[in-house]
Short mmCIF file of C-alpha atoms and ligand atoms in Angstrom, two decimals:
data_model
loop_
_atom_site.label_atom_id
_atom_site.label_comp_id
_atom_site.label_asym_id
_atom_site.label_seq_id
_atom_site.Cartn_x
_atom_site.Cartn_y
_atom_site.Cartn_z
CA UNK A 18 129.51 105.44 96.48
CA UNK A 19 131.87 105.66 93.54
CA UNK A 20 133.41 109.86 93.46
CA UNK A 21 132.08 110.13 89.65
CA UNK A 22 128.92 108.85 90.45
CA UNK A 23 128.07 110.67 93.88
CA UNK A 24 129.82 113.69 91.59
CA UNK A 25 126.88 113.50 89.03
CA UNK A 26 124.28 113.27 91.60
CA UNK A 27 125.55 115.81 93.73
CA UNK A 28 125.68 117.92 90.51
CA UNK A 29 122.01 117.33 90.27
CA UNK A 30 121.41 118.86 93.18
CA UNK A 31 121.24 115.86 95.28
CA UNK A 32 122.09 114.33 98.72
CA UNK A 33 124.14 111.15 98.47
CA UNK A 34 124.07 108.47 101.94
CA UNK A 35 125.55 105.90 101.11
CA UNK A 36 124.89 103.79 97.64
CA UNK A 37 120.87 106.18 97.75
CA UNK A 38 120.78 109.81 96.69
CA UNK A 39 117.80 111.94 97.39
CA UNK A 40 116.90 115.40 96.13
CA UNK A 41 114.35 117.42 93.72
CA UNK A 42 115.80 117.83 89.79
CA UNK A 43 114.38 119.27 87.82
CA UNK A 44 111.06 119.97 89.80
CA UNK A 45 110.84 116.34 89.94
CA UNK A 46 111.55 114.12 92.87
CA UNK A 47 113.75 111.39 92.40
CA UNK A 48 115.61 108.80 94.28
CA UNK A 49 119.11 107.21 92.87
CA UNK A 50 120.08 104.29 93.96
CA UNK A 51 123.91 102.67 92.70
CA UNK A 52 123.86 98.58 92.90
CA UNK A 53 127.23 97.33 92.08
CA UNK A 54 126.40 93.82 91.88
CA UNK A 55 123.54 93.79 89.16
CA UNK A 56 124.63 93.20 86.12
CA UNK A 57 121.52 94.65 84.25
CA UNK A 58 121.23 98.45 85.49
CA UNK A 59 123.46 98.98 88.17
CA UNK A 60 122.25 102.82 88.06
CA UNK A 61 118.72 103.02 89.50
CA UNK A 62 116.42 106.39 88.95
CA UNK A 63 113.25 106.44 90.34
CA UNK A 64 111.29 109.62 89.51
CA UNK A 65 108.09 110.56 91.44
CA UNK A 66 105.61 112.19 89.14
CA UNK A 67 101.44 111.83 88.60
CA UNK A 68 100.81 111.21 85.07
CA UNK A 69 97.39 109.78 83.06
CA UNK A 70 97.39 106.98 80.95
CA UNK A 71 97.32 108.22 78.07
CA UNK A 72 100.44 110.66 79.63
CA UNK A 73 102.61 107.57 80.45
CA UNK A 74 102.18 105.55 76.82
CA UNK A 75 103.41 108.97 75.29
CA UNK A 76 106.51 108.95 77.91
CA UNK A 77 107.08 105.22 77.32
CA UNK A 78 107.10 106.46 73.39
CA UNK A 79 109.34 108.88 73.53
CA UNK A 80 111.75 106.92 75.88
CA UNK A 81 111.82 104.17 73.78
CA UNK A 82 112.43 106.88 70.33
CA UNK A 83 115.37 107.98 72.70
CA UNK A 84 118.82 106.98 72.18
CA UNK A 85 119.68 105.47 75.81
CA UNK A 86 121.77 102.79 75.19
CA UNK A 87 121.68 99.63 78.11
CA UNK A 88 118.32 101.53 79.37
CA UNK A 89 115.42 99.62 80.95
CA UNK A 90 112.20 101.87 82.34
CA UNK A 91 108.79 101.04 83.90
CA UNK A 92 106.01 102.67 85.54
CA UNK A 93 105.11 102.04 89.09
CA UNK A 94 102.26 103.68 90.98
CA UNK A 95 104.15 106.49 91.84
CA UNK A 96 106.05 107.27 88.40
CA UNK A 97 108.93 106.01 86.98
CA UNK A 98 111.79 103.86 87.39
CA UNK A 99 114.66 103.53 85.05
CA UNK A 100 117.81 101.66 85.22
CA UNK A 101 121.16 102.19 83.12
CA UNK A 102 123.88 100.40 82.10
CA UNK A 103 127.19 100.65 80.72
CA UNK A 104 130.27 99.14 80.23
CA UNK A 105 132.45 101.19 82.66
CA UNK A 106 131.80 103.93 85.49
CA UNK A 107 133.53 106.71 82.93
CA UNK A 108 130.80 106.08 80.30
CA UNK A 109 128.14 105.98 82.38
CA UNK A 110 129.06 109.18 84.41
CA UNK A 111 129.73 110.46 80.86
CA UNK A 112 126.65 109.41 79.45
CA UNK A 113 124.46 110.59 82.19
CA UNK A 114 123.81 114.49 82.20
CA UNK A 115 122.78 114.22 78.20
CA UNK A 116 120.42 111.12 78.87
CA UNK A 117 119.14 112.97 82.14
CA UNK A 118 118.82 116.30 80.20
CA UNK A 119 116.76 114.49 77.57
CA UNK A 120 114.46 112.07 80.55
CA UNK A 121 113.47 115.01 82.24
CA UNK A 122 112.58 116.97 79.16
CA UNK A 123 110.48 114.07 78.17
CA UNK A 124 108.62 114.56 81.55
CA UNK A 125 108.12 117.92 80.90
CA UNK A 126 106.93 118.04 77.38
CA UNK A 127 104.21 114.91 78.26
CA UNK A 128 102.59 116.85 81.37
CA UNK A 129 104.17 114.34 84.18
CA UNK A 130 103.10 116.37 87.43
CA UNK A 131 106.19 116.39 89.74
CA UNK A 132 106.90 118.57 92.78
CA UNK A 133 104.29 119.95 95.12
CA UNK A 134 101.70 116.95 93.50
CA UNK A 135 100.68 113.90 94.32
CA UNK A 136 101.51 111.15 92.53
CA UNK A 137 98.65 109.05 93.21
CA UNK A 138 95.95 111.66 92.42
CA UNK A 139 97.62 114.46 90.81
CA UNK A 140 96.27 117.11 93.10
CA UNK A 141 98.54 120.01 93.83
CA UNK A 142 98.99 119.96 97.19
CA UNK A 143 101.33 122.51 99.64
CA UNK A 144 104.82 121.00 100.19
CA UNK A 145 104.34 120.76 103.77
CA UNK A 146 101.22 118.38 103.67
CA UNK A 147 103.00 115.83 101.60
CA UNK A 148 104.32 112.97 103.62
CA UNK A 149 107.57 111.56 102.67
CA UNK A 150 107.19 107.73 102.72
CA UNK A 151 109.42 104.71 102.16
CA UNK A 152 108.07 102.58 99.56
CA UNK A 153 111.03 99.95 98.63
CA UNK A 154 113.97 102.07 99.69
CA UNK A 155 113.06 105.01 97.77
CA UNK A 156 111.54 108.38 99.42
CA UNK A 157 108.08 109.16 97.84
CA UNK A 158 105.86 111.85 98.97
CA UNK A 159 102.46 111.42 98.90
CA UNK A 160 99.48 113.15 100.44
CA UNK A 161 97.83 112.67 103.48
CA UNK A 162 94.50 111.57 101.93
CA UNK A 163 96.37 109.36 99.51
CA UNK A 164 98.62 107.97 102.18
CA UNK A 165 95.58 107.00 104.69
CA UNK A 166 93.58 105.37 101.53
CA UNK A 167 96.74 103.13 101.11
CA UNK A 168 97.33 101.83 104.37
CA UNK A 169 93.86 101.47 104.83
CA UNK A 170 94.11 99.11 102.11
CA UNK A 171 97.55 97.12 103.29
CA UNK A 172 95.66 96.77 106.84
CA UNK A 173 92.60 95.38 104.92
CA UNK A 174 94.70 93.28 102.85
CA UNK A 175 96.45 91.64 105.98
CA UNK A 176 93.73 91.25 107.65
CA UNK A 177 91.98 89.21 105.42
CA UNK A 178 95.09 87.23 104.59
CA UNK A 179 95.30 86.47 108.56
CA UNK A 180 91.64 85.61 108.80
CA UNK A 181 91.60 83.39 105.84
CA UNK A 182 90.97 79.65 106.83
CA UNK A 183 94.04 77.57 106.77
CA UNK A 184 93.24 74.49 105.28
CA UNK A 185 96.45 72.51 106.25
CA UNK A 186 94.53 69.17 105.51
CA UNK A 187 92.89 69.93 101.89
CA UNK A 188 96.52 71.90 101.13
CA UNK A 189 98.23 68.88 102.11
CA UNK A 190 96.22 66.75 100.07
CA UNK A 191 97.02 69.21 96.82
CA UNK A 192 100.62 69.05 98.03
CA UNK A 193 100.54 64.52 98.13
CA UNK A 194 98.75 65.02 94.67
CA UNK A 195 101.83 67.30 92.99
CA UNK A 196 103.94 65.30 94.65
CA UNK A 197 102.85 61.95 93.51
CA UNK A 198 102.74 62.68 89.87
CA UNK A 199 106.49 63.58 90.39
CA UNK A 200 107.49 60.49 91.89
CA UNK A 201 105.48 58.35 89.39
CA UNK A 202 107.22 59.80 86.58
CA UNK A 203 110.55 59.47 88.70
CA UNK A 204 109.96 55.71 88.67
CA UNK A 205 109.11 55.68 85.50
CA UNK A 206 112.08 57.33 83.70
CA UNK A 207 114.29 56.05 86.27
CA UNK A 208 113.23 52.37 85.52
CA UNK A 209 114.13 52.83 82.05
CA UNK A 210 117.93 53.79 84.15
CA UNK A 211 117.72 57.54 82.85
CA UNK A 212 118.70 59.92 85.74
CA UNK A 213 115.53 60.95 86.60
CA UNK A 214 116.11 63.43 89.67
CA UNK A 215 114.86 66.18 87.64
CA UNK A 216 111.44 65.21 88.81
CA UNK A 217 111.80 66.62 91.33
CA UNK A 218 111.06 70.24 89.79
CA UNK A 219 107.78 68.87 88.45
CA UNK A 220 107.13 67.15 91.88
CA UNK A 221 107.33 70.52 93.96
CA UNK A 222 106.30 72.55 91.55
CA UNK A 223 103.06 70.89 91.18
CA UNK A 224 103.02 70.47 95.09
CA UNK A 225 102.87 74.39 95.22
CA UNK A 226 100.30 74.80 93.04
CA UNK A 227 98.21 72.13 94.09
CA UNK A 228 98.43 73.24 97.36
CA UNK A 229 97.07 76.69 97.22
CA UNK A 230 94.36 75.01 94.45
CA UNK A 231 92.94 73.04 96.87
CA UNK A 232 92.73 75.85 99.67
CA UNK A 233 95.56 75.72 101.55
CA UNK A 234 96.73 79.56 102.71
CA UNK A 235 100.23 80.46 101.68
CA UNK A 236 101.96 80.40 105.82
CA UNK A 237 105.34 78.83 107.57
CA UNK A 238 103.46 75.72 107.16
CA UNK A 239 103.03 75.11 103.72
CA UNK A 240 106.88 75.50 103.65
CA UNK A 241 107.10 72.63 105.77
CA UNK A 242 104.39 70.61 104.29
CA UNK A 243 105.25 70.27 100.84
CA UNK A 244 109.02 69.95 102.31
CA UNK A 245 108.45 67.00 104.16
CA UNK A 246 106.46 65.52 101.97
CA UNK A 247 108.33 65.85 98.66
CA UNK A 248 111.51 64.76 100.57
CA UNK A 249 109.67 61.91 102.12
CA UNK A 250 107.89 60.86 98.44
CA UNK A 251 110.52 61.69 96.13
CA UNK A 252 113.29 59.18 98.37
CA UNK A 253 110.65 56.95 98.54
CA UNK A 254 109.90 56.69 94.74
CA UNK A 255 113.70 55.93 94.22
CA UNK A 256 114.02 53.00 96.43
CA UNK A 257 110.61 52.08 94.29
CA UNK A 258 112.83 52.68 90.94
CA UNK A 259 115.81 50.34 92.15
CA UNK A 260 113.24 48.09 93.35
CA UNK A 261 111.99 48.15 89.62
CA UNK A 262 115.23 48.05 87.85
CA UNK A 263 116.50 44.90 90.21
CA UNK A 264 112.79 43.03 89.30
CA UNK A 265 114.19 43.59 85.70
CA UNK A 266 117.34 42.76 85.70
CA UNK A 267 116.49 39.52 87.66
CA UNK A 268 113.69 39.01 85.40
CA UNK A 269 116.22 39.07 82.60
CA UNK A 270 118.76 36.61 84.30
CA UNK A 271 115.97 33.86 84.21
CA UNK A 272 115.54 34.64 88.24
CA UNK A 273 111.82 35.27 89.06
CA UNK A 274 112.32 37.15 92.30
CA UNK A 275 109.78 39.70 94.61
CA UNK A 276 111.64 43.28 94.03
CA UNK A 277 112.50 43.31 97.53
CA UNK A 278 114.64 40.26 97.36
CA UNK A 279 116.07 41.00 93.77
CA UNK A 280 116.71 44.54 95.47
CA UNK A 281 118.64 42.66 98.63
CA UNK A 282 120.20 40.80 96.30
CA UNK A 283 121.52 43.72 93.83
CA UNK A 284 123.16 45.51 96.49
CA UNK A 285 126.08 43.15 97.25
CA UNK A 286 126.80 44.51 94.15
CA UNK A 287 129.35 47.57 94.04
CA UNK A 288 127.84 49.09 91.04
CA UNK A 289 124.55 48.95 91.73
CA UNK A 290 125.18 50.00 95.34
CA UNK A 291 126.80 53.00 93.94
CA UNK A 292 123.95 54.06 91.58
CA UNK A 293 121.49 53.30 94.06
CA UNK A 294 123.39 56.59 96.30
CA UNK A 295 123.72 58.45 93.78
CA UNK A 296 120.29 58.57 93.11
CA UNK A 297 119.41 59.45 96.29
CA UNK A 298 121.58 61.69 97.06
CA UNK A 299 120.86 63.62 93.49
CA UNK A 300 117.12 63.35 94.55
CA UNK A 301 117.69 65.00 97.94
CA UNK A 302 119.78 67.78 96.72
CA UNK A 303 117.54 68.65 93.43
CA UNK A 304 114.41 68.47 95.94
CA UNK A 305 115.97 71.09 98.19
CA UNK A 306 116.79 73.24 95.48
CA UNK A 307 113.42 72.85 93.83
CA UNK A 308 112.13 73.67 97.51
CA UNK A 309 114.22 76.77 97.79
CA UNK A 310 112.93 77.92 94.19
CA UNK A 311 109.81 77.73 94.77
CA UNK A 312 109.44 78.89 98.06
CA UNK A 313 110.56 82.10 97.77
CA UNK A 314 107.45 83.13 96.12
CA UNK A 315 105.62 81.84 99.31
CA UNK A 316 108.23 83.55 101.44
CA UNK A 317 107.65 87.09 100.26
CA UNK A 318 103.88 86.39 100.52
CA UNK A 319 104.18 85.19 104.36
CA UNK A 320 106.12 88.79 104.88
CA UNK A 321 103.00 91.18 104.53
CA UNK A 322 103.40 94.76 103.36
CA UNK A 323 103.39 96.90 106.46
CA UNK A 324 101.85 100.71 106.59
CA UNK A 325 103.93 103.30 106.05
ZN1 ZN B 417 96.99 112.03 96.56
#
């Protein structure tokens, strides 16, 4: 970690590994967490505290009356996590002790319950019965109660995610569906010789919805599924398209031709040989992307939350 920065946190009273720092200010727990690459809030809090309702929309208040500059806040389940932002290390190091002085005051002054209770009921409980969990990187400690009732929940959760019915076929018919109204469309522009590769988006986006609409369970396979089949489709509905487009253009020469001879015919042109790749090859590449977009939705729902 950056010297000013592991400086402020040590000043805090905290234990820096690494980019994380871990400690109690304040009476509250909190993690830190430095992330050089985002662009947004490269300095992460997160602050463990139990709070009500009505507690957290006067903290939200009063942050938001605050004068943080490049700030960005919200609640999770087990208090608060608030990034900041500024133009160079020196300010923000700067900056820091008078915005923390003023965050933890807030705290205070609204009733947030921080060390020695539980952030997911509020109960005071003895330092030594709170269990220090992983949730995301950060160290929370929770009680034991609270900590049972949660992974009682994830190991409900996954199991009826694992024991729900798979429905390849009825997903697969979802995905043909999504995908179809894509590649009509695709012909349909592309006929009219607009670049119409962009279908593709609408092709696999629809795929994914359709997919899990009709039953299909979000697994490894649906990835493959609507993969195959919008590759398979999509390439399909621009051969259609330059089947179209050489119909036309014969039709226009005064040569009534099927499309598959005014097609065979077209491509001894250069020209038409070229757009014809081009196509193609902007149809595969904008389906992959549109795969890998969409996806990784399904991805993180494939990798279930484990018990902590
Ligand atoms: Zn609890």
């Amino acid at each position: 970690m950056n010297e000013k920065l592991e400086t402020l946190f040590t000043d805090l009273g905290m234990e820096v590994h690494d980019n994380f720092a871990y400690g109690i200010v304040k009476n509250y727990e909190t993690n830190g967490v430095v992330r050089y690459f985002d662009n947004l809030a490269p300095f992460v809090l997160h602050i463990t505290f139990y709070a009500t309702d009505d507690q957290r929309k006067e903290i939200e208040t009063r942050i938001k009356q605050s004068d943080f500059k490049s700030c960005k806040f919200r609640f999770t389940a087990y208090g608060l996590v608030i990034g900041f932002n500024a133009a160079t290390v020196k300010k923000l190091t700067e900056r820091m002790p008078n915005y923390l002085d003023t965050l933890y005051d807030i705290l205070q002054a609204c009733g947030a319950k921080g060390q020695n209770f539980c952030p997911l009921c509020g109960k005071e409980t003895d330092p030594f019965s709170l269990r220090h969990c992983n949730f995301n990187g950060f160290t929370i400690s929770v009680d034991e109660s609270c900590l049972q009732e949660l992974n009682r929940t994830v190991t409900e959760e996954n199991e009826q995610f694992s024991n729900a019915p798979n429905n390849y076929l009825k997903g697969f018919c979802g995905a043909l569906l999504g995908v179809l109204c894509g590649a009509i469309l695709n012909v349909i522009i592309g006929s009219f010789g607009y670049i119409a590769a962009i279908t593709c988006f609408l092709g696999v986006l629809l795929a994914t919805k359709l997919y899990v609409k009709f039953g299909g369970k979000q697994d490894g396979v649906m990835i493959v599924i609507i993969s195959v089949t919008s590759l398979v489709i999509m390439t399909f509905s621009v051969l259609i398209t330059f089947f179209v487009i050489a119909f036309l253009a014969g039709m226009e020469a005064g040569v009534m031709l099927d499309p598959l001879s005014a097609f065979v015919l077209c491509m001894q042109t250069d020209q038409f040989v070229r757009l014809f790749y081009i196509q193609l090859a902007l149809s595969v590449i904008l389906n992959i992307v549109a795969i890998i977009i969409f996806m990784r939705p399904v991805m993180k729902a494939i990798k279930r939350p484990k018990t902590v």
